[in-house]
Coordinates of C-alpha atoms in Angstrom, one line a residue:
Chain A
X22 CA 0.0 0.0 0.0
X23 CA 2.5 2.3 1.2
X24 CA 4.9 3.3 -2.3
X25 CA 7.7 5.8 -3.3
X26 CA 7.1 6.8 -7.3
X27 CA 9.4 8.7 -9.4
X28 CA 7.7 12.0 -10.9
X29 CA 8.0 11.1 -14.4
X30 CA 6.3 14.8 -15.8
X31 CA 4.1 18.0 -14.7
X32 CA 2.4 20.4 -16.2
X33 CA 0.1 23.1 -15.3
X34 CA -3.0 22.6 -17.5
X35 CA -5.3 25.3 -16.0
X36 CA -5.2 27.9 -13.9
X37 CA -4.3 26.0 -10.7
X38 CA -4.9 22.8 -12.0
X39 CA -1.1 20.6 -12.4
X40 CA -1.4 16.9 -13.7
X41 CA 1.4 14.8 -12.5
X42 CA 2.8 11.9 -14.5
X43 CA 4.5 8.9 -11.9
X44 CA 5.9 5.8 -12.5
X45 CA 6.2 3.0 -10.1
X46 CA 5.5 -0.9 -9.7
X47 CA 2.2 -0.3 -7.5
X48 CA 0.3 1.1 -10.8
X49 CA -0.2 -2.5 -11.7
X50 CA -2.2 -3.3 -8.1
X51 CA -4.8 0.4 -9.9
X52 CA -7.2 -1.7 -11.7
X53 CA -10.5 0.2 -10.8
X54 CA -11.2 3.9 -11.9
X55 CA -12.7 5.9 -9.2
X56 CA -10.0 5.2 -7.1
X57 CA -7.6 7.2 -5.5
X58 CA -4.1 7.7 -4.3
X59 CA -3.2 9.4 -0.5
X60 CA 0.2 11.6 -1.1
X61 CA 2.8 12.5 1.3
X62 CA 3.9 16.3 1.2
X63 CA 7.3 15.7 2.1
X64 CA 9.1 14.2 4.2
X65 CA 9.4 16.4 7.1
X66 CA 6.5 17.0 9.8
X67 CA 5.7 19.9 8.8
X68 CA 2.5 18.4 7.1
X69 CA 1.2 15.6 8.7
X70 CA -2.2 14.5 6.3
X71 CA -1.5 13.0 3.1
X72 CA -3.4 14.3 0.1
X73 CA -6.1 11.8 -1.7
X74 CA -6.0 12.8 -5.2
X75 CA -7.8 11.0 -7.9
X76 CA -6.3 8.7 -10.3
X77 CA -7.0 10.3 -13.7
X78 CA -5.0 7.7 -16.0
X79 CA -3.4 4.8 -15.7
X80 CA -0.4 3.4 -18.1
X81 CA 0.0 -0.4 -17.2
X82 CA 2.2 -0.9 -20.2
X83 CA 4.4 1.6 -18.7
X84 CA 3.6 1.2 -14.9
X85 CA 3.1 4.6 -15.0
X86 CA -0.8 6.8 -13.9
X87 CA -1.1 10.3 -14.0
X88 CA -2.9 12.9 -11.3
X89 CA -4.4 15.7 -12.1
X90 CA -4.4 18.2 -9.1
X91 CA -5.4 21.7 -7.8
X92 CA -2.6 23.6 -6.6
X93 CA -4.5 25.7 -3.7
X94 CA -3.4 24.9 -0.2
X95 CA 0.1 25.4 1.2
X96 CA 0.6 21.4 0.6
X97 CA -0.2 21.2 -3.0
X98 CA 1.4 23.9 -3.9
X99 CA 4.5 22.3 -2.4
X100 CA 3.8 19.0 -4.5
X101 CA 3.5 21.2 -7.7
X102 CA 6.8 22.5 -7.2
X103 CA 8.4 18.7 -7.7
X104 CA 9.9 18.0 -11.4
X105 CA 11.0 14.6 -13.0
X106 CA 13.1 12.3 -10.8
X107 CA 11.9 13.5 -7.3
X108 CA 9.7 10.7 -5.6
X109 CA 6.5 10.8 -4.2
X110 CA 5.3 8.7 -0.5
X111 CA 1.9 7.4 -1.7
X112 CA -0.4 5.1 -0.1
X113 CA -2.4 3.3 -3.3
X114 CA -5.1 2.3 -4.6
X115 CA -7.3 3.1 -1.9
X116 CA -11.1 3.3 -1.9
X117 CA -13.8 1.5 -4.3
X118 CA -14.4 2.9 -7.7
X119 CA -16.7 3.4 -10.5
X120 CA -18.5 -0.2 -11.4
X121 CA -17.9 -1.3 -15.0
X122 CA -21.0 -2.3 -16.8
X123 CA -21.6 -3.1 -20.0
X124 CA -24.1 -0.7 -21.3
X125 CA -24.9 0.9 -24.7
X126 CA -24.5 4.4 -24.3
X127 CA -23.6 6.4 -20.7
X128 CA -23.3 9.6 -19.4
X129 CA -20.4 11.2 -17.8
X130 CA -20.4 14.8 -16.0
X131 CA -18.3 16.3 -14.3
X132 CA -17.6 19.6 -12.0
X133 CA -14.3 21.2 -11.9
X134 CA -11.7 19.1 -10.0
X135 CA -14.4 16.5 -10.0
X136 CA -13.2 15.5 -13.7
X137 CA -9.9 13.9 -13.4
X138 CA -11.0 10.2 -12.1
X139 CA -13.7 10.3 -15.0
X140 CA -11.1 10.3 -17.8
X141 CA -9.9 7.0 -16.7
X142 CA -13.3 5.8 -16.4
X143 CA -14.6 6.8 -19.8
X144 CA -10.9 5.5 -21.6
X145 CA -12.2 1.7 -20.0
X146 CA -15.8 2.0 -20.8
X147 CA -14.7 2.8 -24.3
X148 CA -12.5 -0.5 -24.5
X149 CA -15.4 -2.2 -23.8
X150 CA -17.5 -0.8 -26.5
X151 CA -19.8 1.4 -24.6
X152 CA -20.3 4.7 -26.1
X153 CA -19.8 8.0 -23.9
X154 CA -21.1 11.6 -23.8
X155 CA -19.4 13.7 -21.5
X156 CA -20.7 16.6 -19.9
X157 CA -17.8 19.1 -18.1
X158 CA -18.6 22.0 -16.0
X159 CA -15.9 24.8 -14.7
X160 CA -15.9 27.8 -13.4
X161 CA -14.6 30.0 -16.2
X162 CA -12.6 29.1 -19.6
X163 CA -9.1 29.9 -17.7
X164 CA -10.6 26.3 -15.6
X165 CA -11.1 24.3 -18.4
X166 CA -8.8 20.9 -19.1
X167 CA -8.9 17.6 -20.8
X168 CA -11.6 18.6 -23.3
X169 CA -9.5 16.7 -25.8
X170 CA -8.8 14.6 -24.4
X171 CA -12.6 13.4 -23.6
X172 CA -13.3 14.7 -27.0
X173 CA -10.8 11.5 -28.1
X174 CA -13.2 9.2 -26.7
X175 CA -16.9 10.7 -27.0
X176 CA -19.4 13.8 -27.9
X177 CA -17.8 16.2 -25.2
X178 CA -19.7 18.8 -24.0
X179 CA -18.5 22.0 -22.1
X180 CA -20.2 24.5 -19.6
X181 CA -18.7 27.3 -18.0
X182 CA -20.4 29.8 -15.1
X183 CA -19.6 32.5 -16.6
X184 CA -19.9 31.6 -20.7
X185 CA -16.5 32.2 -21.5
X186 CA -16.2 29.0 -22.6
X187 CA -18.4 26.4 -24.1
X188 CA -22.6 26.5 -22.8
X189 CA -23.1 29.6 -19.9
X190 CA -24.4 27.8 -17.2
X191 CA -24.2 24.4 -15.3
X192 CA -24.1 20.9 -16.7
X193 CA -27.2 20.0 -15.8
X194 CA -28.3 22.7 -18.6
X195 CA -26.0 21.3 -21.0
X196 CA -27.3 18.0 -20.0
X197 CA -31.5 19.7 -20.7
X198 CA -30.5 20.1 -24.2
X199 CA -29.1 16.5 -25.1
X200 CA -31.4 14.4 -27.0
X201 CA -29.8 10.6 -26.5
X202 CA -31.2 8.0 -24.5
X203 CA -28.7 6.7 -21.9
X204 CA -28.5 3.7 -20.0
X205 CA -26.7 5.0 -16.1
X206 CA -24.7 8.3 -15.3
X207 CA -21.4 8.3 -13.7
X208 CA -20.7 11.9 -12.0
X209 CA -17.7 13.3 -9.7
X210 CA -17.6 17.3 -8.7
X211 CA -19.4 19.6 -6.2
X212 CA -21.6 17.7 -3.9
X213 CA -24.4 20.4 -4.9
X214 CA -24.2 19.2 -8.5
X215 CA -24.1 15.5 -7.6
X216 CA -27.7 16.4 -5.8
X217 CA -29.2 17.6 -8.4
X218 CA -27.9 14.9 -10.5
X219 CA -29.4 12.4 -8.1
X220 CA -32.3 14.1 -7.6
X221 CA -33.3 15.0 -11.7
X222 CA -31.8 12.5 -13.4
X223 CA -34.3 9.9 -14.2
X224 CA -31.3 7.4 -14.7
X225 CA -29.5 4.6 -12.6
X226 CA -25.9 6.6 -11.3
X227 CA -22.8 6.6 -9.7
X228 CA -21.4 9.5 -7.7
X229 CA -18.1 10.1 -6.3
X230 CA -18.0 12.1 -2.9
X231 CA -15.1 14.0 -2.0
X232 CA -14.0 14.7 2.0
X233 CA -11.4 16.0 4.4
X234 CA -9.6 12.7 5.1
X235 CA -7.2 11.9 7.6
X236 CA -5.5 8.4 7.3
X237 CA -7.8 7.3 3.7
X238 CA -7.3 3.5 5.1
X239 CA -10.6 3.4 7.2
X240 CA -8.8 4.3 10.7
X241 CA -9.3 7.7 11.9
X242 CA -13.4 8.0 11.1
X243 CA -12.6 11.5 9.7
X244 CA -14.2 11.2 6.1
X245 CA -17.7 9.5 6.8
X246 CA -20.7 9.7 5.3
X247 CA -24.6 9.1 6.1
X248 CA -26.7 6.2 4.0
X249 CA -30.2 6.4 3.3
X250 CA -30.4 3.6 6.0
X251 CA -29.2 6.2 8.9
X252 CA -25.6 4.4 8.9
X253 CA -22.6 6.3 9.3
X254 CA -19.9 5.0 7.0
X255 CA -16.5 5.4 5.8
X256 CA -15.9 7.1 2.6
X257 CA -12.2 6.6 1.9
X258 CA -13.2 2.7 2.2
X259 CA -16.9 2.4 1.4
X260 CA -16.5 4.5 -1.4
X261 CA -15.4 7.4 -2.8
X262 CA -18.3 6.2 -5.0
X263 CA -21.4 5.1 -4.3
X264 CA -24.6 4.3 -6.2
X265 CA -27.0 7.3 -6.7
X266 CA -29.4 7.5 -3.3
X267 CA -26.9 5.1 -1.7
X268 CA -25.6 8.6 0.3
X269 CA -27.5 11.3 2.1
X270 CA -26.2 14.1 0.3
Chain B
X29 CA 18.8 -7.8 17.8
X30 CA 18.6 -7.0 21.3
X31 CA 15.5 -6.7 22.1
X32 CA 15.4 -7.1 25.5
X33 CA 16.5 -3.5 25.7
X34 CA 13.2 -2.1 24.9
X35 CA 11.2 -5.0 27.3
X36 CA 9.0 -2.8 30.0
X37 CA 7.2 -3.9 32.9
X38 CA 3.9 -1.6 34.0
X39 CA 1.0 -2.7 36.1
X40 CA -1.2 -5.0 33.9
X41 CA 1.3 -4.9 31.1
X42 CA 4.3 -6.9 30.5
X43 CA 5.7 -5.2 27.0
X44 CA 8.0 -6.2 24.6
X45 CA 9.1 -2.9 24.0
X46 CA 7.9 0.7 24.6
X47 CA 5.9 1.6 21.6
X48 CA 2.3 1.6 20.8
X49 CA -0.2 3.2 19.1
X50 CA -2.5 5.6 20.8
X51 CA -6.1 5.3 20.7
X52 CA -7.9 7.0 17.8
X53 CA -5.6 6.7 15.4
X54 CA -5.5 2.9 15.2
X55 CA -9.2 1.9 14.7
X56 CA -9.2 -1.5 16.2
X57 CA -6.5 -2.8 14.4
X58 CA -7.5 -5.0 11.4
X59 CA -6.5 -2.1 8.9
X60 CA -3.2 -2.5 10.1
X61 CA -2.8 -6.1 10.4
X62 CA -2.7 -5.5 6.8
X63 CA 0.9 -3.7 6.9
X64 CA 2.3 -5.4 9.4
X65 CA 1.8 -8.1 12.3
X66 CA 0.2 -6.9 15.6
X67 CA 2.5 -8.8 17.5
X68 CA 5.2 -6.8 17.2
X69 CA 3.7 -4.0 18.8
X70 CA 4.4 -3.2 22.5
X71 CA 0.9 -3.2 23.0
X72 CA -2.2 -1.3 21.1
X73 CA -4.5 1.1 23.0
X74 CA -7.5 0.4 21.0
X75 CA -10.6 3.2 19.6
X76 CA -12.8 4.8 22.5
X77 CA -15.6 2.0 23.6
X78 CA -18.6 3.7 25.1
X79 CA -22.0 2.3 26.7
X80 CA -23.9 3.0 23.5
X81 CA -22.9 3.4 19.5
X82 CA -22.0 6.7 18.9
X83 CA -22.2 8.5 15.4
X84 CA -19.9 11.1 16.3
X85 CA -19.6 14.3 15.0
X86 CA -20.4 16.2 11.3
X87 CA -18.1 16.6 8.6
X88 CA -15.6 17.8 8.0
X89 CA -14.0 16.1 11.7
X90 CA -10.2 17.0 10.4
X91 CA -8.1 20.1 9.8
X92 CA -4.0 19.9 9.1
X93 CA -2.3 22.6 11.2
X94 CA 1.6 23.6 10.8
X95 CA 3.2 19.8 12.1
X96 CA -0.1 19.2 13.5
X97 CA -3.8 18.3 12.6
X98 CA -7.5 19.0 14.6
X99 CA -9.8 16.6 15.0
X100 CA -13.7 16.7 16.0
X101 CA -14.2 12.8 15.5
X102 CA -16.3 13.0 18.4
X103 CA -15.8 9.2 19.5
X104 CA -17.8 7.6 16.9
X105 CA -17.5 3.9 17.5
X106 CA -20.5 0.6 17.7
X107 CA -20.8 0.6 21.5
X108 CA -18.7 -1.8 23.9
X109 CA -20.9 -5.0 23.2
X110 CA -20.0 -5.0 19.2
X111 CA -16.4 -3.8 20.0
X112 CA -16.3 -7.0 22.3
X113 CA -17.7 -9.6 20.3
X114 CA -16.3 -8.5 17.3
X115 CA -13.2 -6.1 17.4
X116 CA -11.6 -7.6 20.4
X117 CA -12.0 -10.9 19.4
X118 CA -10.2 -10.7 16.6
X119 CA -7.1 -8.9 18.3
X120 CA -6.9 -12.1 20.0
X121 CA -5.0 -13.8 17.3
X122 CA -2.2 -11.5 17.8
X123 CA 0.0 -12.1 20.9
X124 CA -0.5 -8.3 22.1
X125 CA -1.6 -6.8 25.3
X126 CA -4.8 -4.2 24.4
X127 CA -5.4 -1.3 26.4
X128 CA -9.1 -0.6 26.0
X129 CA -10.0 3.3 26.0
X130 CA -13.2 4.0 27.9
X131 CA -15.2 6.8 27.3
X132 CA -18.8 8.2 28.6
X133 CA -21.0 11.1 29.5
X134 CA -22.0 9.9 32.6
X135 CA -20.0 7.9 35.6
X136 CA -22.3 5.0 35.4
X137 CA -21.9 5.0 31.6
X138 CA -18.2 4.7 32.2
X139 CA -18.9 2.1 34.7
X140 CA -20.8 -0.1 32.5
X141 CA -18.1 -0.2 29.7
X142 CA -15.2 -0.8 32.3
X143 CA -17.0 -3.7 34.0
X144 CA -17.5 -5.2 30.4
X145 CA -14.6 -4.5 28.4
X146 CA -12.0 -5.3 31.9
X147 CA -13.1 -9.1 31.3
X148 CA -12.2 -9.4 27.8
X149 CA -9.0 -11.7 27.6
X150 CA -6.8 -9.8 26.0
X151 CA -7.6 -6.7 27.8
X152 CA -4.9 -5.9 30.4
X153 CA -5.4 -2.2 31.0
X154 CA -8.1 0.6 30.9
X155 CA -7.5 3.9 29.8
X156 CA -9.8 6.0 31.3
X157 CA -10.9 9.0 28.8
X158 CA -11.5 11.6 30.7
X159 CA -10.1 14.3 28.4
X160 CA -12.0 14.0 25.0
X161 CA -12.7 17.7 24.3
X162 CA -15.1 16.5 20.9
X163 CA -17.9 15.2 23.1
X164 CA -20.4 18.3 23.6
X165 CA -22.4 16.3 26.7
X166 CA -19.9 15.6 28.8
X167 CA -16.4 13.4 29.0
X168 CA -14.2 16.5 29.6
X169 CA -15.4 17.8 32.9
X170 CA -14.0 14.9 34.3
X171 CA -10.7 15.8 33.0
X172 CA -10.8 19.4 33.7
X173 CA -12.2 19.4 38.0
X174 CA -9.6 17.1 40.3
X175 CA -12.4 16.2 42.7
X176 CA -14.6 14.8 39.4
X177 CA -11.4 12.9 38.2
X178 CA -10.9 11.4 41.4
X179 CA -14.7 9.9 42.4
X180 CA -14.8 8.9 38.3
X181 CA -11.5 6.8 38.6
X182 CA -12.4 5.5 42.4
X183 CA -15.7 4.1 41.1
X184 CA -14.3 2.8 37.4
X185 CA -11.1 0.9 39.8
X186 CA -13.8 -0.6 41.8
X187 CA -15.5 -2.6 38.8
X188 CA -12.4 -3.1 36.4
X189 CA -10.5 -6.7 37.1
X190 CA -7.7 -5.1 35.3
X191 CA -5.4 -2.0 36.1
X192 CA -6.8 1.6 35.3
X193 CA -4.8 4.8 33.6
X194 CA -6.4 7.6 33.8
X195 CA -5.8 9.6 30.3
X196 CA -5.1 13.1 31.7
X197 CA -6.3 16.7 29.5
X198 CA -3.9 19.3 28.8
X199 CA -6.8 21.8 28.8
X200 CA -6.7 22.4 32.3
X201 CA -4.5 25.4 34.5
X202 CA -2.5 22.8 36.7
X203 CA -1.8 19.4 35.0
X204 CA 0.2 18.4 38.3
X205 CA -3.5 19.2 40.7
X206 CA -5.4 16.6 37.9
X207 CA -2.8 13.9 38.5
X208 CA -2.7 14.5 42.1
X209 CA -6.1 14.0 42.0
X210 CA -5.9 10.4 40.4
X211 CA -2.6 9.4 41.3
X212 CA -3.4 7.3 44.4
X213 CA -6.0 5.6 43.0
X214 CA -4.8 5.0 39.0
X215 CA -2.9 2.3 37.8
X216 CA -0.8 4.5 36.1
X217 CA -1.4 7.9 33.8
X218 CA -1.4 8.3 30.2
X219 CA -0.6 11.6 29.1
X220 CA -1.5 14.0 27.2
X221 CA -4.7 13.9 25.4
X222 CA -5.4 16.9 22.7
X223 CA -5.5 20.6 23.3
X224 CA -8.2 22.8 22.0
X225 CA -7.7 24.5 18.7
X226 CA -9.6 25.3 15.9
X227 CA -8.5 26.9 12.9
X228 CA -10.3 29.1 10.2
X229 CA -10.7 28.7 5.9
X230 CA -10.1 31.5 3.8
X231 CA -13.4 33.5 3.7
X232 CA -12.5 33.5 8.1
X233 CA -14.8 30.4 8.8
X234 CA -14.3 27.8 11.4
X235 CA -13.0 24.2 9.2
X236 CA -14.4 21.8 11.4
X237 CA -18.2 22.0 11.8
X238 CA -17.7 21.5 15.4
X239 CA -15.7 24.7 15.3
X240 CA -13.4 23.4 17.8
X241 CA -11.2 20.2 17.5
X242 CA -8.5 18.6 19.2
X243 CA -4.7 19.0 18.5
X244 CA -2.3 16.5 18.3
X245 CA 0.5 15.8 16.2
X246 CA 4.5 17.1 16.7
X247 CA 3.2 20.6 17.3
X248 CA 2.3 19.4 21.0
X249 CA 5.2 17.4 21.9
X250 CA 7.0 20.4 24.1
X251 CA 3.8 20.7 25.5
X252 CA 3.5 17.0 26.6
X253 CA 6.9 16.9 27.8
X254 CA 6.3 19.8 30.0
X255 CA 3.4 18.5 31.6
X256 CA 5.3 15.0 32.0
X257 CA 8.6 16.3 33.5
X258 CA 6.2 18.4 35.6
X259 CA 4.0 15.5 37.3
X260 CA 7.1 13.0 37.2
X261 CA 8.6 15.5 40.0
X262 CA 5.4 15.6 42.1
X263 CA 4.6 11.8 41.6
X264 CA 8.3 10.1 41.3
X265 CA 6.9 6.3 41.1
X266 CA 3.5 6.5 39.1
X267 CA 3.8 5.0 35.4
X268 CA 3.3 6.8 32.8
X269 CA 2.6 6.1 29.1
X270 CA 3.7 9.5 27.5
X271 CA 2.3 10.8 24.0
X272 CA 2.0 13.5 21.4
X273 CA 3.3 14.0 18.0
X274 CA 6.5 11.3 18.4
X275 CA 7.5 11.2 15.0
X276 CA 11.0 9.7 16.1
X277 CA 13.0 7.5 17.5
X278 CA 14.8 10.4 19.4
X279 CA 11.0 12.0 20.1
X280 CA 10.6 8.3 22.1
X281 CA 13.8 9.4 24.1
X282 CA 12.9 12.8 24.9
X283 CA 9.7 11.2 26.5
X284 CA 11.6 8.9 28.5
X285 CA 13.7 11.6 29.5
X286 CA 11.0 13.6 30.9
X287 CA 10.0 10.6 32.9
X288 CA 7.5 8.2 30.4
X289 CA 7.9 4.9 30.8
X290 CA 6.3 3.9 27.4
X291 CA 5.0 6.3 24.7
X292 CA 2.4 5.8 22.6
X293 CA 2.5 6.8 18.6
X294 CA -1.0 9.0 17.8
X295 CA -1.2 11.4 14.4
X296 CA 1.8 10.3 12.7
X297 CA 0.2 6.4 12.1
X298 CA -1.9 8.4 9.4
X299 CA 1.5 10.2 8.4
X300 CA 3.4 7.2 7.6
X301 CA 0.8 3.4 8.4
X302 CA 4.2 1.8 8.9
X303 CA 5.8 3.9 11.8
X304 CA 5.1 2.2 14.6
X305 CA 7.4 -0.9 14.0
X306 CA 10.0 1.5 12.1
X307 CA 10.5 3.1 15.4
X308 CA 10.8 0.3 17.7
X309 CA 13.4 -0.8 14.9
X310 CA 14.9 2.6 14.7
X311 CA 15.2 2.3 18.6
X312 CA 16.7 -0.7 19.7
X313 CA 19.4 0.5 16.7
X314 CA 19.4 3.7 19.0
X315 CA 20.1 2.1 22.1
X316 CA 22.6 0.1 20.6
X317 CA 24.9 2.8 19.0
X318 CA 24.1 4.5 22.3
X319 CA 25.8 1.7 24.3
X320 CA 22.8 2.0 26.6
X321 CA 21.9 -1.9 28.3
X322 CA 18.3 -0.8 28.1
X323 CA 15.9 2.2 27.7
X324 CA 15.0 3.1 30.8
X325 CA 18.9 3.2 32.2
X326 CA 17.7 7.2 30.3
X327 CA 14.4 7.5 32.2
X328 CA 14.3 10.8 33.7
X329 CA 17.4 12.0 33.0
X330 CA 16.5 15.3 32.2
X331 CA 16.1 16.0 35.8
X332 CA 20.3 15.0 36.0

């Protein structure tokens, strides 16, 4: 579980936003996407939580994934200062991803740093042959990443708050005006937008929850969440995604 | 390997070495046993058991500070029955003494969960938590007033078959009056639990929905070593098992300097999973460039 990886590449991709290439042997044991990795700052005390960041891509061939970050914080602006050949501490794969089914056609939205983990997920639905739309909302066009790269694999759809880029709005207008019938959603962003996904979207679904975490192995009871049952459960183990209604959002 | 360097002898617990993790930042163990075996340990204080399940508190529960971290976890856990038919039970495969962390609102509440959890098998100590400052109704006032302390831990010694320490708060004005309080009666003290903090976001709002947390972490080890050289000078021959933010195996001696005679590893199990048997590793290697026969030939030596 517990891994140094060689920085391999980074780039800053938006404003903020750095993606970070790694190599190592433990990408072989990141089969699910949806799942994330728990990063070390460095390796002094000076910050004592890891990080989860979401896998965004994964490279078997090369045993080598890539995450995509926001650089906002005093920690991951530290992290975005590291260039090829330093190492990275990370505790991987933690947490349950994204189920894989084999549908016909799916939707995928995401919300701002809510995006990375979906490009992994649509790159292995397409392998197995299901088609994807993708809908992507950000803040602003100086927010905006990986449109081509989702454009590579499906119709790709952009919405920005303020219209400077793509549709002005949310996705869930961009998502009003799509005339396709689609089998599930699969969602990760703002846990406003996964709402209204759950709650308008006349469609089975998968969300992915993000939380302050403090160990991301299921110790410290820091990142929990409430079921529709009244449970209180762990999120860096139980999910980050669950099934649409499965959380009390 | 010398291990017998690091062996320590304490009411209830005979330990293979010094270092275990403190409760709270352990779970129960099983995620662990994953990493590493349990056996190694020099014992495990297990996750807070109280009467009933608890939920805890609301999210978010955790906030890093500079070498530090807050936390509002607010003692969720499934209640002392589950934690006995089911977590205890399976720390019984590993050959490792448990010290079982009682929490409650109440003094019978804390009664009932010390009567129960004292006859598990593998339990050979309570650690009385009377310092959790997450738990809105009640817990901390019997940390914070000596005469509370003292009729809590009188009462918990009288049903317990094994020995109690009483976890002391920082978050009081004389650290040395609260283990007066308890220190004829407890087993032993385990010190310190977390002080108060909270910290603010950006737009100047309080992180943790319980506005106020707990800190813990390396930022609070002068303050734990204070308050342990301070009570080791009123009470010479009580044992204590000292904590907060060791990150080292040269933390582990300042503790024992100061008078610990174990330590126990909190916030830096989520910093690194595998420090706990790096540091007992990284101290008998200590000891042995040291030239020192065995750890506590340095206890209290800062008083020298």
């Amino acid at each position: 579980m517990k891994n140094i990886m060689t920085v391999v590449a980074q780039n800053r991709i938006a404003d903020k936003i750095h993606e970070m290439v790694l190599e190592g042997e433990i990408t072989g044991s990141m089969k699910t996407p949806g799942q994330f990795v728990h990063v070390r700052i460095n390796d002094t005390t000076e910050h004592v939580l890891r990080r989860p960041i979401s896998i965004a891509d994964i490279d078997q061939e090369n045993s080598r994934f890539t995450i995509v970050y926001r650089a906002e914080g005093e920690g991951t602006k530290k992290l975005s200062k590291l260039g090829p050949g330093d190492t990275l501490d990370i505790l991987s794969p933690l947490g349950r991803g994204y189920p894989l089914e084999q549908n016909a056609h799916v939707l995928i939205v995401g919300g701002g740093i809510g995006v990375p983990p979906l490009y992994e997920l649509s790159k292995q639905l397409n392998i197995m042959g299901v088609r994807t739309t993708h809908v992507l909302g950000f803040n602003s066009k100086k927010d905006v990443f990986y449109e081509d790269k989702f454009g590579a694999l499906g119709d790709t759809h952009i919405a920005t708050a303020d219209g400077s880029h793509g549709m002005e709005g949310y996705v869930t207008d961009v998502i009003r005006t799509l005339d396709a019938d689609f089998d599930c959603f699969y969602a990760c962003g703002p846990k406003m937008m996964l709402k209204v996904l759950s709650e308008t979207m006349d469609l089975e679904g998968y969300i992915s929850l993000e939380e302050r975490m403090g160990c991301g192995f299921g110790v410290c009871y820091a990142c929990v969440c409430e079921t529709a049952e009244g449970d209180w459960i762990k999120l860096c183990t139980e999910g980050p995604v669950f099934r649409k209604g499965e959380i009390i959002l | 390997m010398n291990r017998e360097a690091l062996k320590i002898s304490l009411p209830g617990l005979e330990l293979k070495n010094p270092v275990m993790p403190a409760s709270g930042c352990f779970s129960f163990g099983e995620e662990f046993s994953k990493l590493y075996d349990l056996s190694e340990l020099g014992a495990i204080m297990v996750k807070a058991a109280t009467h009933e399940p608890r939920i805890g508190n609301r999210t978010p529960r955790v906030a890093e500070t500079s070498s530090g971290m807050l936390n509002a976890i607010g003692l969720q856990n499934p209640g002392v029955d589950h934690i006995l038919d089911h977590e205890l039970k399976f720390l019984e495969q590993y050959d490792v003494p448990i010290i079982a962390n009682v929490a409650g609102s109440e003094i019978d509440d804390y009664t009932i969960v010390a009567d129960k959890i004292s006859k598990a098998p593998n339990v050979k100590a309570i650690e009385l938590n009377i310092s959790c400052p997450n738990v809105k109704e009640g817990g901390i006032q019997f940390g914070t007033d000596p005469e509370t302390a003292r009729r809590l831990t009188s009462r918990v010694k009288e049903v317990s078959d094994v020995p109690v320490y009483v976890k002391l708060s920082p978050n009081v004005t004389s650290i040395v009056d609260m283990a007066l309080s308890v220190g004829d009666i407890a087993d032993g003290l385990t010190m310190i639990n977390t002080l108060v903090g909270m910290r603010l976001d950006g737009n100047g709002q309080p992180i943790l929905s319980n506005v106020t947390g707990g800190l813990s972490g390396p930022a609070i080890k002068p303050v734990s070593l204070n308050m342990i050289y301070q009570v080791r000078q009123h009470l010479p021959h009580i044992p204590i098992i000292g904590m907060g933010g060791i990150a080292t195996a040269d933390d582990i001696l300042d503790y024992i300097s100061v008078g610990a005679d174990a330590v126990a590893i909190g916030t830096m199990n989520f910093t690194d999973p595998m420090i706990c048997p790096a540091l007992i590793e990284a101290l008998d290697e200590k000891l042995g460039e040291m030239g020192v026969g065995h750890l506590h030939d340095l206890k209290g030596r800062a008083y020298k």
